[in-house]
Short mmCIF file of C-alpha atoms in Angstrom, two decimals:
data_model
loop_
_atom_site.label_atom_id
_atom_site.label_comp_id
_atom_site.label_asym_id
_atom_site.label_seq_id
_atom_site.Cartn_x
_atom_site.Cartn_y
_atom_site.Cartn_z
CA MET Z 313 -128.35 66.34 90.92
CA ASP Z 314 -124.73 65.20 91.03
CA SER Z 315 -122.49 66.79 93.64
CA ILE Z 316 -119.47 68.80 92.57
CA ALA Z 317 -117.47 66.37 94.72
CA ASP Z 318 -118.18 63.74 92.05
CA TYR Z 319 -116.13 65.82 89.62
CA ASP Z 320 -113.29 66.91 91.87
CA LYS Z 321 -110.74 66.66 89.04
CA LEU Z 322 -112.76 68.77 86.61
CA THR Z 323 -111.40 72.20 85.69
CA ARG Z 324 -114.06 74.49 84.22
CA ILE Z 325 -112.46 77.11 82.01
CA SER Z 326 -115.67 78.85 80.98
CA ILE Z 327 -118.61 80.42 82.84
CA THR Z 328 -120.26 78.39 85.59
CA PHE Z 329 -123.64 78.93 87.23
CA THR Z 330 -122.38 78.03 90.72
CA THR Z 331 -120.64 81.39 91.06
CA ILE Z 332 -123.94 83.15 90.31
CA GLY Z 333 -125.37 81.63 93.48
CA ASP Z 334 -122.33 82.92 95.38
CA VAL Z 335 -122.75 86.47 94.05
CA LEU Z 336 -126.49 86.55 94.80
CA SER Z 337 -125.77 85.36 98.34
CA ARG Z 338 -123.10 88.04 98.78
CA PHE Z 339 -125.59 90.68 97.68
CA MET Z 340 -128.14 89.42 100.23
CA ALA Z 341 -125.52 89.69 102.96
CA PHE Z 342 -124.50 93.17 101.79
CA ALA Z 343 -128.10 94.47 101.86
CA ASN Z 344 -129.14 92.43 104.94
CA TYR Z 345 -131.81 90.51 103.04
CA THR Z 346 -132.86 87.17 104.51
CA THR Z 347 -136.01 86.09 102.64
CA PRO Z 348 -135.51 86.42 98.86
CA TYR Z 349 -138.14 85.05 96.50
CA PHE Z 350 -136.87 83.16 93.41
CA LEU Z 351 -139.10 83.00 90.33
CA GLN Z 352 -137.62 80.34 88.06
CA ASP Z 353 -138.70 79.69 84.48
CA ARG Z 354 -138.85 76.05 83.38
CA ALA Z 355 -139.74 76.84 79.76
CA SER Z 356 -136.27 76.12 78.37
CA GLU Z 357 -133.51 73.70 79.25
CA PHE Z 358 -131.08 76.60 79.68
CA TYR Z 359 -133.10 78.27 82.42
CA ARG Z 360 -133.99 74.97 84.07
CA GLU Z 361 -130.29 74.21 84.39
CA LEU Z 362 -129.50 77.74 85.56
CA SER Z 363 -132.21 77.64 88.25
CA MET Z 364 -131.22 74.16 89.42
CA VAL Z 365 -127.52 74.98 89.78
CA VAL Z 366 -128.11 78.36 91.48
CA THR Z 367 -130.53 76.77 93.95
CA SER Z 368 -128.17 73.87 94.65
CA SER Z 369 -125.24 76.26 95.14
CA ILE Z 370 -127.14 78.33 97.71
CA GLN Z 371 -128.37 75.18 99.46
CA ARG Z 372 -124.86 73.75 99.72
CA ARG Z 373 -122.99 76.90 100.74
CA TYR Z 374 -125.56 79.22 102.34
CA TRP Z 375 -127.95 76.94 104.20
CA LYS Z 376 -129.59 79.60 106.39
CA LEU Z 377 -130.36 81.75 103.35
CA TYR Z 378 -131.67 78.70 101.50
CA ILE Z 379 -134.19 77.65 104.17
CA ASN Z 380 -135.51 81.21 104.46
CA SER Z 381 -135.89 81.67 100.69
CA LYS Z 382 -138.92 80.87 98.56
CA PHE Z 383 -138.37 79.03 95.25
CA MET Z 384 -141.28 79.11 92.82
CA PHE Z 385 -141.23 77.51 89.38
CA PHE Z 386 -143.34 78.61 86.43
CA ASN Z 387 -143.52 77.83 82.72
CA SER Z 388 -143.55 80.87 80.46
CA SER Z 389 -144.43 78.76 77.41
CA ASP Z 390 -147.81 77.87 78.93
CA ASN Z 391 -149.92 80.72 77.45
CA TRP Z 392 -147.99 83.24 79.52
CA SER Z 393 -149.72 86.51 80.35
CA THR Z 394 -149.71 89.44 82.76
CA ASN Z 395 -152.60 87.81 84.66
CA LYS Z 396 -150.39 84.83 85.53
CA THR Z 397 -147.47 87.01 86.52
CA GLN Z 398 -149.74 89.09 88.74
CA ARG Z 399 -150.87 85.98 90.63
CA LEU Z 400 -147.25 85.08 91.32
CA LEU Z 401 -146.36 88.63 92.33
CA LEU Z 402 -149.30 88.80 94.76
CA ASP Z 403 -147.69 85.91 96.63
CA VAL Z 404 -144.29 87.61 96.41
CA ARG Z 405 -145.76 90.76 97.92
CA LYS Z 406 -146.80 88.85 101.02
CA ARG Z 407 -143.48 87.10 101.55
CA SER Z 408 -140.50 89.19 100.41
CA ARG Z 409 -139.07 92.49 99.22
CA VAL Z 410 -136.41 90.87 97.00
CA VAL Z 411 -137.34 89.08 93.77
CA ILE Z 412 -134.84 87.12 91.67
CA ILE Z 413 -136.18 86.20 88.23
CA THR Z 414 -134.30 83.60 86.18
CA ALA Z 415 -135.94 84.01 82.78
CA ASN Z 416 -135.46 85.55 79.36
CA ALA Z 417 -135.70 89.33 79.01
CA ASP Z 418 -139.09 89.08 77.28
CA VAL Z 419 -140.54 87.23 80.27
CA VAL Z 420 -138.91 89.62 82.75
CA ARG Z 421 -140.49 92.51 80.84
CA ILE Z 422 -143.96 91.01 81.42
CA PHE Z 423 -143.20 90.57 85.13
CA MET Z 424 -142.12 94.20 85.46
CA ILE Z 425 -145.27 95.44 83.67
CA SER Z 426 -147.36 93.43 86.14
CA ALA Z 427 -145.28 94.64 89.08
CA HIS Z 428 -145.85 98.25 88.01
CA LYS Z 429 -149.60 97.72 87.80
CA LEU Z 430 -149.54 96.22 91.31
CA GLY Z 431 -147.67 99.23 92.70
CA MET Z 432 -144.42 97.31 93.30
CA THR Z 433 -142.01 99.54 91.34
CA SER Z 434 -141.88 102.69 93.49
CA GLY Z 435 -138.89 101.62 95.60
CA ASP Z 436 -140.46 99.19 98.09
CA TYR Z 437 -139.24 96.11 96.19
CA ILE Z 438 -136.07 95.20 94.34
CA PHE Z 439 -135.97 92.86 91.33
CA ILE Z 440 -132.85 91.08 90.09
CA THR Z 441 -132.36 89.22 86.83
CA ILE Z 442 -129.37 87.80 84.95
CA GLU Z 443 -127.69 88.75 81.69
CA LEU Z 444 -124.09 87.60 81.92
CA TYR Z 445 -123.21 89.04 78.50
CA TYR Z 446 -124.88 90.12 75.26
CA SER Z 447 -126.57 87.06 73.77
CA ALA Z 448 -129.90 86.00 72.29
CA VAL Z 449 -130.17 83.47 75.13
CA TRP Z 450 -130.60 86.24 77.69
CA GLY Z 451 -132.63 88.52 75.42
CA ARG Z 452 -132.54 92.32 75.20
CA TYR Z 453 -132.82 94.15 78.50
CA THR Z 454 -134.12 97.41 77.14
CA TRP Z 455 -137.29 99.33 77.81
CA LYS Z 456 -137.68 100.19 74.14
CA TYR Z 457 -139.44 97.45 72.17
CA ASN Z 458 -141.25 100.01 69.98
CA ASP Z 459 -144.61 98.89 71.30
CA SER Z 460 -147.42 100.46 73.32
CA ASN Z 461 -145.80 99.46 76.65
CA ASP Z 462 -142.47 101.24 76.13
CA GLU Z 463 -143.11 104.23 78.40
CA LEU Z 464 -144.72 102.05 81.06
CA VAL Z 465 -141.72 99.70 81.02
CA ARG Z 466 -139.34 102.64 81.27
CA LYS Z 467 -140.96 103.42 84.62
CA ALA Z 468 -141.37 99.77 85.62
CA PHE Z 469 -137.66 99.02 85.10
CA ARG Z 470 -136.69 101.48 87.85
CA PRO Z 471 -136.20 98.81 90.58
CA LEU Z 472 -134.77 96.21 88.16
CA GLN Z 473 -131.14 95.18 88.62
CA VAL Z 474 -129.20 93.08 86.09
CA LEU Z 475 -126.41 90.74 87.20
CA CYS Z 476 -123.68 90.39 84.58
CA LEU Z 477 -120.02 89.69 84.01
CA GLN Z 478 -117.62 92.60 83.87
CA PRO Z 479 -114.47 91.69 81.94
CA LEU Z 480 -111.55 93.41 83.57
CA PRO Z 481 -109.94 95.85 81.11
CA THR Z 482 -106.62 94.39 80.04
CA ALA Z 483 -104.32 95.08 77.10
CA GLU Z 484 -104.94 91.53 75.84
CA ILE Z 485 -108.72 91.96 75.66
CA THR Z 486 -108.44 95.36 74.00
CA ASN Z 487 -105.96 94.11 71.39
CA PHE Z 488 -108.03 91.00 70.70
CA TRP Z 489 -111.24 92.90 69.93
CA GLN Z 490 -109.37 95.46 67.83
CA SER Z 491 -107.94 92.60 65.78
CA VAL Z 492 -111.38 91.01 65.40
CA LYS Z 493 -112.85 94.30 64.17
CA SER Z 494 -109.96 94.87 61.77
CA ILE Z 495 -110.10 91.36 60.25
CA SER Z 496 -113.90 91.53 60.04
CA LYS Z 497 -113.70 94.74 58.04
CA LYS Z 498 -110.83 93.70 55.76
CA LYS Z 499 -111.90 90.13 54.96
CA TYR Z 500 -115.69 90.36 55.15
CA ASN Z 501 -116.41 94.09 54.77
CA TYR Z 502 -118.38 93.93 58.03
CA SER Z 503 -118.14 96.59 60.73
CA LEU Z 504 -118.72 95.41 64.29
CA GLY Z 505 -120.73 97.80 66.43
CA HIS Z 506 -119.64 99.05 69.85
CA ALA Z 507 -121.64 96.43 71.75
CA GLU Z 508 -121.39 93.71 69.11
CA LEU Z 509 -118.95 91.10 70.36
CA VAL Z 510 -118.16 87.51 69.57
CA ASP Z 511 -119.66 85.21 72.19
CA PRO Z 512 -116.99 85.12 74.95
CA VAL Z 513 -117.47 81.37 75.39
CA ILE Z 514 -115.72 80.93 72.03
CA SER Z 515 -112.59 82.61 73.39
CA HIS Z 516 -112.70 80.24 76.36
CA PHE Z 517 -112.00 77.30 74.05
CA TYR Z 518 -108.79 79.08 73.12
CA ASP Z 519 -108.07 79.62 76.82
CA ALA Z 520 -108.51 75.88 77.41
CA VAL Z 521 -105.73 75.10 74.92
CA ILE Z 522 -103.44 77.69 76.52
CA LEU Z 523 -104.26 76.33 80.00
CA TYR Z 524 -103.37 72.78 78.98
CA ALA Z 525 -100.11 73.81 77.33
CA THR Z 526 -99.11 76.02 80.27
CA VAL Z 527 -99.86 73.39 82.92
CA VAL Z 528 -98.04 70.65 80.98
CA LYS Z 529 -94.99 72.90 80.66
CA GLU Z 530 -94.95 73.83 84.35
CA MET Z 531 -95.62 70.27 85.59
CA ALA Z 532 -92.87 68.89 83.33
CA ALA Z 533 -90.43 71.51 84.62
CA ALA Z 534 -91.32 70.50 88.20
CA GLY Z 535 -90.90 66.80 87.45
CA LEU Z 536 -94.61 66.04 87.95
CA ASN Z 537 -96.69 63.51 86.03
CA TYR Z 538 -98.83 65.65 83.72
CA SER Z 539 -100.31 62.55 82.04
CA SER Z 540 -102.16 61.74 85.27
CA GLY Z 541 -105.64 63.25 85.23
CA GLY Z 542 -105.74 63.37 89.01
CA ASP Z 543 -102.40 65.17 89.31
CA PHE Z 544 -103.35 67.54 86.51
CA GLY Z 545 -106.63 68.43 88.22
CA ASP Z 546 -104.93 68.99 91.57
CA PHE Z 547 -102.39 71.28 89.93
CA THR Z 548 -105.09 73.62 88.56
CA THR Z 549 -106.78 74.14 91.95
CA ASN Z 550 -106.34 77.83 92.88
CA TYR Z 551 -104.23 78.12 89.73
CA THR Z 552 -103.59 81.30 87.71
CA PHE Z 553 -102.23 81.69 84.19
CA ARG Z 554 -102.20 84.45 81.59
CA SER Z 555 -104.29 84.13 78.45
CA PRO Z 556 -103.12 85.96 75.31
CA VAL Z 557 -106.80 86.86 74.76
CA ASN Z 558 -108.44 87.30 78.15
CA GLY Z 559 -105.51 88.27 80.35
CA PRO Z 560 -105.13 86.76 83.85
CA VAL Z 561 -107.29 83.67 84.42
CA SER Z 562 -107.68 82.25 87.95
CA PHE Z 563 -109.51 79.31 89.53
CA ASN Z 564 -111.03 78.74 92.97
CA ASN Z 565 -110.89 75.71 95.28
CA ASP Z 566 -113.39 73.87 93.06
CA SER Z 567 -111.28 74.64 89.95
CA ASP Z 568 -114.03 76.93 88.66
CA ARG Z 569 -112.94 80.02 86.80
CA LEU Z 570 -113.21 83.25 88.79
CA TRP Z 571 -115.04 86.28 87.45
CA TYR Z 572 -115.72 89.85 88.46
CA TYR Z 573 -119.51 90.31 88.57
CA ILE Z 574 -121.43 93.56 88.60
CA ILE Z 575 -125.03 94.51 89.27
CA ARG Z 576 -126.36 97.20 86.97
CA SER Z 577 -129.21 99.49 87.99
CA PHE Z 578 -131.64 101.09 85.56
CA ASP Z 579 -131.44 104.84 85.07
CA SER Z 580 -134.95 105.85 84.03
CA VAL Z 581 -133.76 109.30 82.89
CA ASP Z 582 -131.07 108.03 80.51
CA GLY Z 583 -133.01 104.85 79.80
CA ARG Z 584 -130.09 102.47 80.25
CA PHE Z 585 -128.50 100.19 82.85
CA GLU Z 586 -125.43 101.54 84.63
CA ASP Z 587 -122.89 99.93 86.96
CA PHE Z 588 -124.16 99.90 90.54
CA LEU Z 589 -122.32 97.25 92.60
CA GLY Z 590 -119.19 95.17 91.91
CA PHE Z 591 -118.30 91.73 93.29
CA PRO Z 592 -114.58 90.95 92.96
CA PRO Z 593 -113.48 87.32 92.80
CA VAL Z 594 -111.91 85.78 95.92
CA ILE Z 595 -112.11 88.96 97.99
CA ASP Z 596 -115.27 89.00 100.09
CA ARG Z 597 -116.24 92.61 99.52
CA VAL Z 598 -118.72 94.67 97.52
CA ASP Z 599 -117.53 97.64 95.46
CA ILE Z 600 -119.87 100.62 95.28
CA LEU Z 601 -119.73 101.62 91.61
CA GLY Z 602 -122.72 103.96 91.46
CA ASP Z 603 -124.45 106.44 93.73
CA ILE Z 604 -126.91 104.57 95.95
CA SER Z 605 -128.74 107.80 96.76
CA ASP Z 606 -129.36 108.37 93.03
CA ASP Z 607 -130.40 104.78 92.31
CA TRP Z 608 -132.44 104.44 95.52
CA PRO Z 609 -133.41 107.88 96.92
CA LYS Z 610 -135.22 106.25 99.87
CA GLY Z 611 -132.47 103.67 100.33
CA LEU Z 612 -132.71 100.00 99.43
CA PRO Z 613 -136.05 98.38 100.33
CA PRO Z 614 -136.31 97.06 103.91
CA ASN Z 615 -135.81 93.39 104.67
CA GLU Z 616 -139.18 92.81 106.34
CA PRO Z 617 -141.91 91.72 103.90
CA PHE Z 618 -144.98 93.91 103.44
CA CYS Z 619 -147.05 91.47 105.48
CA GLY Z 620 -144.37 90.99 108.14
CA PHE Z 621 -142.24 87.90 108.63
CA ASP Z 622 -145.23 86.04 110.11
CA GLY Z 623 -147.64 87.27 107.42
CA LEU Z 624 -150.01 88.66 110.07
CA ASN Z 625 -149.69 92.39 109.46
CA PRO Z 626 -153.33 93.64 109.87
CA ILE Z 627 -152.90 96.26 107.13
CA CYS Z 628 -151.68 93.59 104.74
CA ARG Z 629 -154.53 91.24 105.60
CA ALA Z 630 -157.02 94.02 104.98
CA LYS Z 631 -155.48 94.85 101.61
CA LEU Z 632 -155.17 91.27 100.46
CA GLY Z 633 -158.81 90.32 100.03
CA LEU Z 634 -161.22 91.25 102.85
CA THR Z 635 -164.44 92.87 101.64
CA LYS Z 636 -165.90 95.82 103.53
CA GLY Z 637 -168.46 93.52 105.14
CA GLN Z 638 -165.79 90.97 106.17
CA TYR Z 639 -163.59 93.75 107.48
CA ALA Z 640 -166.51 95.14 109.55
CA VAL Z 641 -167.24 91.70 110.98
CA ALA Z 642 -163.55 91.23 111.80
CA ILE Z 643 -163.67 94.42 113.89
CA ILE Z 644 -167.18 94.24 115.42
CA LEU Z 645 -167.25 90.56 116.36
CA PRO Z 646 -164.31 90.74 118.82
CA LEU Z 647 -165.89 93.86 120.37
CA LEU Z 648 -169.17 92.03 120.90
CA VAL Z 649 -167.34 89.14 122.56
CA VAL Z 650 -165.52 91.54 124.91
CA LEU Z 651 -168.78 93.35 125.79
CA SER Z 652 -170.50 90.02 126.42
CA ILE Z 653 -167.74 88.97 128.82
CA LEU Z 654 -167.93 92.30 130.67
CA PHE Z 655 -171.73 92.05 130.95
CA SER Z 656 -171.51 88.49 132.31
CA PHE Z 657 -168.82 89.53 134.79
CA GLY Z 658 -170.99 92.46 136.00
CA TYR Z 659 -173.97 90.14 136.41
CA VAL Z 660 -171.93 87.72 138.53
CA LEU Z 661 -170.76 90.56 140.80
CA LYS Z 662 -174.36 91.72 141.35
CA ARG Z 663 -175.42 88.19 142.29
CA LEU Z 664 -172.56 87.99 144.78
CA ASP Z 665 -173.71 91.28 146.35
CA VAL Z 666 -177.23 89.86 146.77
CA LEU Z 667 -175.93 86.68 148.38
CA ILE Z 668 -173.68 88.59 150.77
#
């Protein structure tokens, strides 16, 4: 994969996957998690790219977290079933308490059904997936599919967290969507629903035009050469301008657009995801948006995996495949060895007494 250093003059006005890796890493630091398990779907080009960029971002910026993480690829288009997800989750159960799934909502639903059947949805594990905004690409993160699994999924979604973008409320955004709704009704007799929005990426094209015009104006006023791609790129590093549609737009050191991310937690009573944690751009802090005691009555799951960091927890080993006969042998055989040693030692002492 190319390094971002190869594109040091590139300004990315829309959403980038690199910042997702940053937010996930900030969450791990906030919750003191050190061994997350990444389940990454390779069934579509979109999720392959997402997984690759997130992994690369963590590797480049958070090396210690990267080397302690587990990255497992799967292909949901390969006759996917709950049996296959259960096999993956059995390995997760031995290694981590934190599961990040980069896949479509339909695939995540199957994982959560399997997790529930394996007893992993009662608060001992936390699952995180991604839905940056409403789009068919991400799918529908809802428990209600009007099928036989609805009530099971409503329970299974309890430990599921969804990472998404939270547009900051500005007058520009409010006015823009009101205009869209008004024009849609007047010209096309179509009423937009509350959650029905135009894909935000479309508005970013408009932002790109405004960015270019604003930078050219400011560089010209400062006597700088705006026709130079290198100078133009340098000018937009850590740059901020105001979009007539999206309000303030800022960039980081890599000239990537900054966003406010939130993690939403599922409320099984109301049956919907609600704001739980907020991750402001630039500022290295986490905003508590919900009540942790309500979302996690026992607190967030511990960092140590079920089987321990070394995988040698005896309880875990017993639960992960030993038959009753094997378990009996595992206990009795060491006892027989100890008794044999003691008997031999006693025999040697008696022989010494005879010789003396």
